[in-house]
PDB file of C-alpha atoms in Angstrom:
ATOM      1  CA  MET A   1      24.901  10.200  -7.738  1.00 98.00           C
ATOM      2  CA  VAL A   2      23.160  12.874  -9.873  1.00 98.00           C
ATOM      3  CA  THR A   3      22.428  12.386 -13.446  1.00 98.00           C
ATOM      4  CA  GLY A   4      22.242  15.374 -15.930  1.00 97.00           C
ATOM      5  CA  GLY A   5      23.702  17.179 -12.911  1.00 96.00           C
ATOM      6  CA  ALA A   6      25.936  19.791 -14.759  1.00 96.00           C
ATOM      7  CA  GLN A   7      23.311  22.036 -16.034  1.00 93.00           C
ATOM      8  CA  GLY A   8      20.149  23.406 -15.287  1.00 94.00           C
ATOM      9  CA  ILE A   9      17.625  21.678 -12.543  1.00 96.00           C
ATOM     10  CA  GLY A  10      20.527  18.907 -12.152  1.00 97.00           C
ATOM     11  CA  ARG A  11      23.227  21.545 -11.398  1.00 97.00           C
ATOM     12  CA  ALA A  12      20.919  23.006  -8.545  1.00 97.00           C
ATOM     13  CA  ILE A  13      20.121  19.655  -7.271  1.00 98.00           C
ATOM     14  CA  THR A  14      23.829  19.139  -7.180  1.00 98.00           C
ATOM     15  CA  GLU A  15      24.643  22.435  -5.834  1.00 98.00           C
ATOM     16  CA  ARG A  16      22.107  21.984  -2.751  1.00 98.00           C
ATOM     17  CA  LEU A  17      22.897  18.362  -2.139  1.00 98.00           C
ATOM     18  CA  LEU A  18      26.879  19.890  -1.861  1.00 98.00           C
ATOM     19  CA  ALA A  19      25.613  22.634   0.119  1.00 98.00           C
ATOM     20  CA  ASP A  20      24.051  20.038   2.796  1.00 97.00           C
ATOM     21  CA  GLY A  21      27.218  17.978   3.283  1.00 97.00           C
ATOM     22  CA  ALA A  22      26.605  15.123   0.673  1.00 97.00           C
ATOM     23  CA  ARG A  23      29.542  13.925  -1.751  1.00 97.00           C
ATOM     24  CA  VAL A  24      27.879  14.170  -5.025  1.00 98.00           C
ATOM     25  CA  ALA A  25      28.996  12.429  -8.467  1.00 98.00           C
ATOM     26  CA  VAL A  26      27.448  13.678 -11.497  1.00 98.00           C
ATOM     27  CA  PHE A  27      27.030  11.979 -14.320  1.00 98.00           C
ATOM     28  CA  ASP A  28      26.600  13.916 -17.488  1.00 97.00           C
ATOM     29  CA  LEU A  29      27.245  13.610 -21.440  1.00 96.00           C
ATOM     30  CA  ASP A  30      29.349  16.982 -20.940  1.00 94.00           C
ATOM     31  CA  PRO A  31      30.334  17.351 -16.712  1.00 93.00           C
ATOM     32  CA  ALA A  32      32.232  20.436 -17.578  1.00 92.00           C
ATOM     33  CA  GLU A  33      29.925  22.617 -15.865  1.00 93.00           C
ATOM     34  CA  ALA A  34      29.537  20.326 -12.870  1.00 96.00           C
ATOM     35  CA  PRO A  35      29.995  22.374  -9.563  1.00 96.00           C
ATOM     36  CA  ASP A  36      34.216  22.013  -8.838  1.00 96.00           C
ATOM     37  CA  GLU A  37      33.234  20.054  -5.336  1.00 97.00           C
ATOM     38  CA  ALA A  38      31.375  17.324  -7.479  1.00 98.00           C
ATOM     39  CA  LEU A  39      32.938  14.572  -9.048  1.00 98.00           C
ATOM     40  CA  ALA A  40      32.509  14.712 -12.490  1.00 98.00           C
ATOM     41  CA  LEU A  41      32.004  11.567 -14.465  1.00 98.00           C
ATOM     42  CA  THR A  42      31.013  11.544 -18.350  1.00 97.00           C
ATOM     43  CA  CYS A  43      28.142   9.167 -19.022  1.00 97.00           C
ATOM     44  CA  ASP A  44      25.425   8.889 -21.467  1.00 97.00           C
ATOM     45  CA  VAL A  45      22.282   7.194 -19.704  1.00 98.00           C
ATOM     46  CA  ARG A  46      21.035   5.224 -22.761  1.00 98.00           C
ATOM     47  CA  ASP A  47      24.462   3.119 -22.456  1.00 98.00           C
ATOM     48  CA  PRO A  48      24.428   0.229 -19.465  1.00 98.00           C
ATOM     49  CA  SER A  49      28.072  -0.039 -19.974  1.00 98.00           C
ATOM     50  CA  ALA A  50      28.789   3.486 -19.208  1.00 98.00           C
ATOM     51  CA  VAL A  51      26.345   3.734 -16.515  1.00 98.00           C
ATOM     52  CA  HIS A  52      28.070   0.878 -14.849  1.00 98.00           C
ATOM     53  CA  ALA A  53      31.273   1.989 -15.491  1.00 98.00           C
ATOM     54  CA  ALA A  54      30.431   5.559 -13.834  1.00 98.00           C
ATOM     55  CA  THR A  55      28.571   4.036 -11.200  1.00 98.00           C
ATOM     56  CA  ASP A  56      31.726   1.785 -10.199  1.00 97.00           C
ATOM     57  CA  ALA A  57      33.802   5.041 -10.165  1.00 97.00           C
ATOM     58  CA  ALA A  58      31.503   7.041  -8.109  1.00 98.00           C
ATOM     59  CA  LYS A  59      31.639   4.160  -5.908  1.00 97.00           C
ATOM     60  CA  ARG A  60      35.415   3.962  -6.059  1.00 97.00           C
ATOM     61  CA  GLU A  61      36.092   7.392  -5.223  1.00 97.00           C
ATOM     62  CA  LEU A  62      32.987   8.313  -2.866  1.00 96.00           C
ATOM     63  CA  GLY A  63      33.157   5.222  -0.510  1.00 94.00           C
ATOM     64  CA  SER A  64      29.668   4.852  -1.071  1.00 94.00           C
ATOM     65  CA  LEU A  65      26.634   5.123  -2.587  1.00 96.00           C
ATOM     66  CA  ASP A  66      23.869   6.503  -0.511  1.00 96.00           C
ATOM     67  CA  PHE A  67      21.003   7.921  -2.932  1.00 97.00           C
ATOM     68  CA  LEU A  68      20.253   8.334  -6.875  1.00 98.00           C
ATOM     69  CA  VAL A  69      18.652  11.107  -8.488  1.00 98.00           C
ATOM     70  CA  ASN A  70      17.348  10.589 -11.933  1.00 98.00           C
ATOM     71  CA  ASN A  71      17.504  14.067 -13.851  1.00 97.00           C
ATOM     72  CA  ALA A  72      18.943  13.245 -17.177  1.00 96.00           C
ATOM     73  CA  GLY A  73      16.348  13.827 -19.868  1.00 92.00           C
ATOM     74  CA  ILE A  74      15.537  15.280 -23.230  1.00 89.00           C
ATOM     75  CA  ARG A  75      12.498  16.910 -25.085  1.00 83.00           C
ATOM     76  CA  PHE A  76      11.265  17.406 -28.145  1.00 83.00           C
ATOM     77  CA  ARG A  77       8.751  19.417 -29.622  1.00 80.00           C
ATOM     78  CA  ALA A  78       6.489  18.028 -32.447  1.00 76.00           C
ATOM     79  CA  SER A  79       3.001  17.276 -33.721  1.00 82.00           C
ATOM     80  CA  ALA A  80       1.188  14.192 -32.688  1.00 84.00           C
ATOM     81  CA  GLY A  81       2.249  12.691 -36.571  1.00 88.00           C
ATOM     82  CA  GLY A  82       5.805  14.738 -36.831  1.00 85.00           C
ATOM     83  CA  HIS A  83       7.910  13.329 -34.312  1.00 89.00           C
ATOM     84  CA  THR A  84      10.843  11.396 -36.201  1.00 92.00           C
ATOM     85  CA  ASP A  85      11.765   7.758 -35.047  1.00 91.00           C
ATOM     86  CA  GLU A  86      15.255   9.162 -33.853  1.00 94.00           C
ATOM     87  CA  GLN A  87      13.095  12.061 -31.718  1.00 93.00           C
ATOM     88  CA  TRP A  88      10.576   9.315 -30.586  1.00 92.00           C
ATOM     89  CA  ARG A  89      13.308   6.576 -29.777  1.00 96.00           C
ATOM     90  CA  ASP A  90      15.829   9.077 -28.195  1.00 96.00           C
ATOM     91  CA  THR A  91      13.096  10.423 -25.660  1.00 95.00           C
ATOM     92  CA  LEU A  92      11.932   7.136 -24.481  1.00 97.00           C
ATOM     93  CA  ASP A  93      15.614   5.731 -24.232  1.00 97.00           C
ATOM     94  CA  VAL A  94      16.827   9.029 -22.326  1.00 97.00           C
ATOM     95  CA  ASN A  95      14.325   9.620 -19.866  1.00 97.00           C
ATOM     96  CA  VAL A  96      12.709   5.987 -19.357  1.00 98.00           C
ATOM     97  CA  THR A  97      15.602   2.975 -20.173  1.00 98.00           C
ATOM     98  CA  GLY A  98      18.358   5.424 -19.082  1.00 98.00           C
ATOM     99  CA  THR A  99      16.652   5.977 -15.837  1.00 98.00           C
ATOM    100  CA  TYR A 100      16.001   2.229 -15.311  1.00 98.00           C
ATOM    101  CA  PHE A 101      19.703   1.730 -16.270  1.00 98.00           C
ATOM    102  CA  CYS A 102      21.086   4.084 -13.703  1.00 98.00           C
ATOM    103  CA  ILE A 103      18.865   2.247 -10.787  1.00 98.00           C
ATOM    104  CA  ARG A 104      19.670  -1.321 -11.875  1.00 98.00           C
ATOM    105  CA  ALA A 105      23.364  -0.119 -11.407  1.00 98.00           C
ATOM    106  CA  ALA A 106      22.829   1.402  -8.600  1.00 98.00           C
ATOM    107  CA  LEU A 107      20.965  -0.783  -6.730  1.00 98.00           C
ATOM    108  CA  PRO A 108      23.359  -3.079  -4.989  1.00 97.00           C
ATOM    109  CA  HIS A 109      25.162  -0.305  -3.672  1.00 97.00           C
ATOM    110  CA  LEU A 110      21.783   1.546  -2.366  1.00 97.00           C
ATOM    111  CA  PHE A 111      21.073  -2.223  -0.552  1.00 96.00           C
ATOM    112  CA  GLU A 112      24.396  -1.382   1.145  1.00 94.00           C
ATOM    113  CA  ALA A 113      23.391   1.869   2.248  1.00 93.00           C
ATOM    114  CA  ALA A 114      23.810   2.659   6.205  1.00 83.00           C
ATOM    115  CA  GLU A 115      20.283   4.585   6.983  1.00 86.00           C
ATOM    116  CA  GLY A 116      18.405   3.094   3.597  1.00 90.00           C
ATOM    117  CA  GLY A 117      19.008   3.730  -0.076  1.00 97.00           C
ATOM    118  CA  ARG A 118      16.775   6.574  -1.735  1.00 98.00           C
ATOM    119  CA  ILE A 119      16.192   7.302  -5.439  1.00 98.00           C
ATOM    120  CA  VAL A 120      14.311  10.377  -6.638  1.00 98.00           C
ATOM    121  CA  ASN A 121      13.297  10.011 -10.278  1.00 98.00           C
ATOM    122  CA  LEU A 122      12.624  13.679 -12.013  1.00 98.00           C
ATOM    123  CA  GLY A 123       8.926  13.166 -13.664  1.00 96.00           C
ATOM    124  CA  SER A 124       7.019  16.331 -15.255  1.00 94.00           C
ATOM    125  CA  ILE A 125       3.671  17.723 -15.158  1.00 91.00           C
ATOM    126  CA  VAL A 126       3.176  16.423 -18.087  1.00 87.00           C
ATOM    127  CA  GLY A 127       3.199  13.157 -16.695  1.00 88.00           C
ATOM    128  CA  GLN A 128      -0.315  13.322 -15.216  1.00 85.00           C
ATOM    129  CA  VAL A 129      -1.646  16.290 -17.626  1.00 84.00           C
ATOM    130  CA  GLY A 130      -1.177  15.983 -21.541  1.00 81.00           C
ATOM    131  CA  ALA A 131       0.213  18.868 -22.990  1.00 81.00           C
ATOM    132  CA  PRO A 132       0.105  19.603 -27.172  1.00 78.00           C
ATOM    133  CA  GLU A 133       2.905  18.840 -29.318  1.00 67.00           C
ATOM    134  CA  ARG A 134       4.866  16.820 -26.681  1.00 79.00           C
ATOM    135  CA  VAL A 135       3.450  13.282 -27.262  1.00 94.00           C
ATOM    136  CA  ALA A 136       6.878  11.336 -26.756  1.00 93.00           C
ATOM    137  CA  TYR A 137       7.943  13.601 -23.408  1.00 93.00           C
ATOM    138  CA  CYS A 138       4.456  13.530 -21.960  1.00 94.00           C
ATOM    139  CA  THR A 139       4.619   9.390 -22.289  1.00 94.00           C
ATOM    140  CA  SER A 140       7.975   9.212 -20.956  1.00 96.00           C
ATOM    141  CA  LYS A 141       7.396  11.162 -18.014  1.00 97.00           C
ATOM    142  CA  ALA A 142       4.181   8.933 -17.012  1.00 96.00           C
ATOM    143  CA  ALA A 143       6.515   6.095 -17.589  1.00 97.00           C
ATOM    144  CA  VAL A 144       8.712   7.274 -15.134  1.00 98.00           C
ATOM    145  CA  GLU A 145       6.133   7.808 -12.403  1.00 97.00           C
ATOM    146  CA  GLY A 146       4.880   4.362 -13.046  1.00 97.00           C
ATOM    147  CA  MET A 147       8.013   2.899 -13.026  1.00 98.00           C
ATOM    148  CA  THR A 148       8.655   5.037  -9.815  1.00 98.00           C
ATOM    149  CA  ARG A 149       5.584   3.154  -8.022  1.00 98.00           C
ATOM    150  CA  ALA A 150       6.627   0.061  -9.119  1.00 98.00           C
ATOM    151  CA  LEU A 151       9.605  -0.080  -7.578  1.00 98.00           C
ATOM    152  CA  ALA A 152       8.712   1.714  -4.702  1.00 98.00           C
ATOM    153  CA  VAL A 153       6.572  -1.737  -3.717  1.00 98.00           C
ATOM    154  CA  GLU A 154       9.395  -3.676  -4.971  1.00 98.00           C
ATOM    155  CA  LEU A 155      12.495  -2.206  -2.710  1.00 98.00           C
ATOM    156  CA  ALA A 156      10.562  -1.000   0.245  1.00 96.00           C
ATOM    157  CA  GLY A 157      11.404  -4.322   2.191  1.00 96.00           C
ATOM    158  CA  ASP A 158      15.167  -3.946   1.400  1.00 95.00           C
ATOM    159  CA  GLY A 159      14.810  -0.537   2.977  1.00 95.00           C
ATOM    160  CA  VAL A 160      15.355   1.458  -0.621  1.00 97.00           C
ATOM    161  CA  CYS A 161      12.771   4.597  -0.854  1.00 98.00           C
ATOM    162  CA  VAL A 162      11.809   5.497  -4.479  1.00 98.00           C
ATOM    163  CA  ASN A 163       9.824   8.624  -5.262  1.00 98.00           C
ATOM    164  CA  ALA A 164       9.582  11.269  -8.044  1.00 98.00           C
ATOM    165  CA  VAL A 165       9.671  14.875  -8.047  1.00 98.00           C
ATOM    166  CA  ALA A 166       7.412  16.643 -10.895  1.00 97.00           C
ATOM    167  CA  PRO A 167       8.562  20.010 -11.709  1.00 96.00           C
ATOM    168  CA  GLY A 168       6.060  22.451 -13.046  1.00 92.00           C
ATOM    169  CA  VAL A 169       7.442  25.487 -15.627  1.00 88.00           C
ATOM    170  CA  ILE A 170      10.868  26.187 -14.475  1.00 90.00           C
ATOM    171  CA  GLU A 171      13.491  28.840 -15.664  1.00 88.00           C
ATOM    172  CA  THR A 172      16.490  27.373 -17.179  1.00 85.00           C
ATOM    173  CA  PRO A 173      18.321  27.331 -19.950  1.00 76.00           C
ATOM    174  CA  LEU A 174      15.673  24.717 -21.529  1.00 71.00           C
ATOM    175  CA  THR A 175      12.388  27.031 -20.990  1.00 75.00           C
ATOM    176  CA  ARG A 176      14.550  30.109 -21.916  1.00 74.00           C
ATOM    177  CA  GLU A 177      12.308  30.605 -25.416  1.00 74.00           C
ATOM    178  CA  TYR A 178       9.237  30.421 -22.932  1.00 73.00           C
ATOM    179  CA  PHE A 179       9.694  33.766 -21.341  1.00 74.00           C
ATOM    180  CA  SER A 180      10.940  35.906 -24.091  1.00 77.00           C
ATOM    181  CA  ASP A 181       7.271  35.086 -25.541  1.00 79.00           C
ATOM    182  CA  PRO A 182       4.481  37.720 -23.752  1.00 82.00           C
ATOM    183  CA  GLU A 183       1.930  35.653 -25.320  1.00 81.00           C
ATOM    184  CA  ARG A 184       3.336  32.382 -23.784  1.00 77.00           C
ATOM    185  CA  THR A 185       4.367  34.125 -19.958  1.00 82.00           C
ATOM    186  CA  ALA A 186       0.535  35.149 -19.836  1.00 84.00           C
ATOM    187  CA  LEU A 187      -0.306  31.651 -20.720  1.00 78.00           C
ATOM    188  CA  ILE A 188       2.278  30.093 -17.894  1.00 78.00           C
ATOM    189  CA  VAL A 189       1.466  32.907 -15.171  1.00 81.00           C
ATOM    190  CA  GLY A 190      -2.377  32.918 -15.695  1.00 81.00           C
ATOM    191  CA  GLY A 191      -2.539  29.049 -15.426  1.00 81.00           C
ATOM    192  CA  THR A 192      -0.362  28.567 -12.509  1.00 84.00           C
ATOM    193  CA  PRO A 193      -2.234  29.340  -9.209  1.00 84.00           C
ATOM    194  CA  ALA A 194       1.037  30.833  -7.697  1.00 86.00           C
ATOM    195  CA  ARG A 195       0.921  33.357 -10.686  1.00 86.00           C
ATOM    196  CA  ARG A 196       4.500  32.678 -11.525  1.00 87.00           C
ATOM    197  CA  TRP A 197       6.901  30.197 -12.913  1.00 84.00           C
ATOM    198  CA  GLY A 198       9.495  28.081 -10.775  1.00 90.00           C
ATOM    199  CA  GLN A 199      13.071  28.205 -10.310  1.00 94.00           C
ATOM    200  CA  PRO A 200      15.522  25.390 -10.032  1.00 96.00           C
ATOM    201  CA  ASP A 201      16.565  25.820  -6.497  1.00 97.00           C
ATOM    202  CA  GLU A 202      12.917  25.107  -5.468  1.00 97.00           C
ATOM    203  CA  VAL A 203      12.903  21.642  -7.473  1.00 98.00           C
ATOM    204  CA  ALA A 204      16.467  20.988  -5.613  1.00 98.00           C
ATOM    205  CA  GLY A 205      14.695  21.529  -2.339  1.00 98.00           C
ATOM    206  CA  ALA A 206      12.553  18.610  -2.607  1.00 98.00           C
ATOM    207  CA  VAL A 207      14.975  16.535  -3.979  1.00 98.00           C
ATOM    208  CA  ALA A 208      16.833  17.265  -1.238  1.00 98.00           C
ATOM    209  CA  PHE A 209      13.884  16.537   1.306  1.00 98.00           C
ATOM    210  CA  LEU A 210      13.283  13.226  -0.215  1.00 98.00           C
ATOM    211  CA  VAL A 211      17.038  12.092  -0.044  1.00 97.00           C
ATOM    212  CA  GLY A 212      17.122  13.323   3.633  1.00 95.00           C
ATOM    213  CA  PRO A 213      16.222  11.609   7.094  1.00 93.00           C
ATOM    214  CA  ASP A 214      12.886  13.498   6.964  1.00 96.00           C
ATOM    215  CA  ALA A 215      11.734  11.228   4.336  1.00 97.00           C
ATOM    216  CA  ARG A 216      12.603   7.936   5.446  1.00 94.00           C
ATOM    217  CA  PHE A 217       8.885   6.998   5.499  1.00 96.00           C
ATOM    218  CA  VAL A 218       7.627   8.529   2.311  1.00 98.00           C
ATOM    219  CA  ASN A 219       7.542   6.157  -0.602  1.00 98.00           C
ATOM    220  CA  GLY A 220       6.130   5.810  -4.011  1.00 98.00           C
ATOM    221  CA  VAL A 221       4.590   9.380  -4.093  1.00 97.00           C
ATOM    222  CA  THR A 222       5.286  11.935  -7.332  1.00 97.00           C
ATOM    223  CA  LEU A 223       5.803  15.299  -5.182  1.00 97.00           C
ATOM    224  CA  TYR A 224       4.694  18.026  -7.713  1.00 96.00           C
ATOM    225  CA  VAL A 225       6.940  21.579  -7.470  1.00 96.00           C
ATOM    226  CA  ASP A 226       4.228  23.401  -9.914  1.00 93.00           C
ATOM    227  CA  GLY A 227       2.806  26.246  -7.914  1.00 93.00           C
ATOM    228  CA  GLY A 228      -0.657  24.500  -7.556  1.00 90.00           C
ATOM    229  CA  TRP A 229      -0.521  23.841 -11.882  1.00 85.00           C
ATOM    230  CA  ALA A 230      -1.666  20.510 -11.964  1.00 84.00           C
ATOM    231  CA  ALA A 231      -4.093  20.606  -9.045  1.00 85.00           C
ATOM    232  CA  GLY A 232      -5.947  23.604 -10.931  1.00 78.00           C
ATOM    233  CA  LYS A 233      -6.580  21.119 -14.032  1.00 73.00           C
ATOM    234  CA  ASP A 234      -8.722  19.181 -12.128  1.00 59.00           C
ATOM    235  CA  VAL A 235     -10.979  22.046 -11.299  1.00 43.00           C
TER     236      VAL A 235
END
């Protein structure tokens, strides 16, 4: 299962997993743009009833559930005191609570996975390093990393590995505004040791590794896909 799997990074993850031979169920508010080979299911991750219904449908159609990729997320940009109540709640509800609802619904099936269940949560570099005008988003992604570690410790004995992937600046429709601003583009490239921004397929490759057989002893880590951006901030 891939949440938010119809567009952007989520679609790239879906396409990569399909290419690797997986059968993929996409959970999305509007799954119309999901790849044709995927099982497209309409689901609001904030609604536990909808999550359980979509999870049951995925299990029924696919036969088994071996991994969950929590990619669905939203972000608002506002000053520290300028986040509305709705923006704050929506960010936490989708990015944190929605992630937990999907994990809770999937766990009974992941416990039955033949080679051990896998959960991959999508974090962000701002879960480790702060960014202005994104307090709700930074808070939510830091929470996702904490949730990842807590569940990894709790579920390891049940054969379920829980990890996170934290992208840096990735070129998607959500970030398109960055690349039309020469000043911001120079700031991004100058602050990234790789001297470029990332592409969705590079995040998808990290996810594919974590749900694959080579990562069966990798548990509780956050894999940064950011061209060295976060590491450079420690210098």
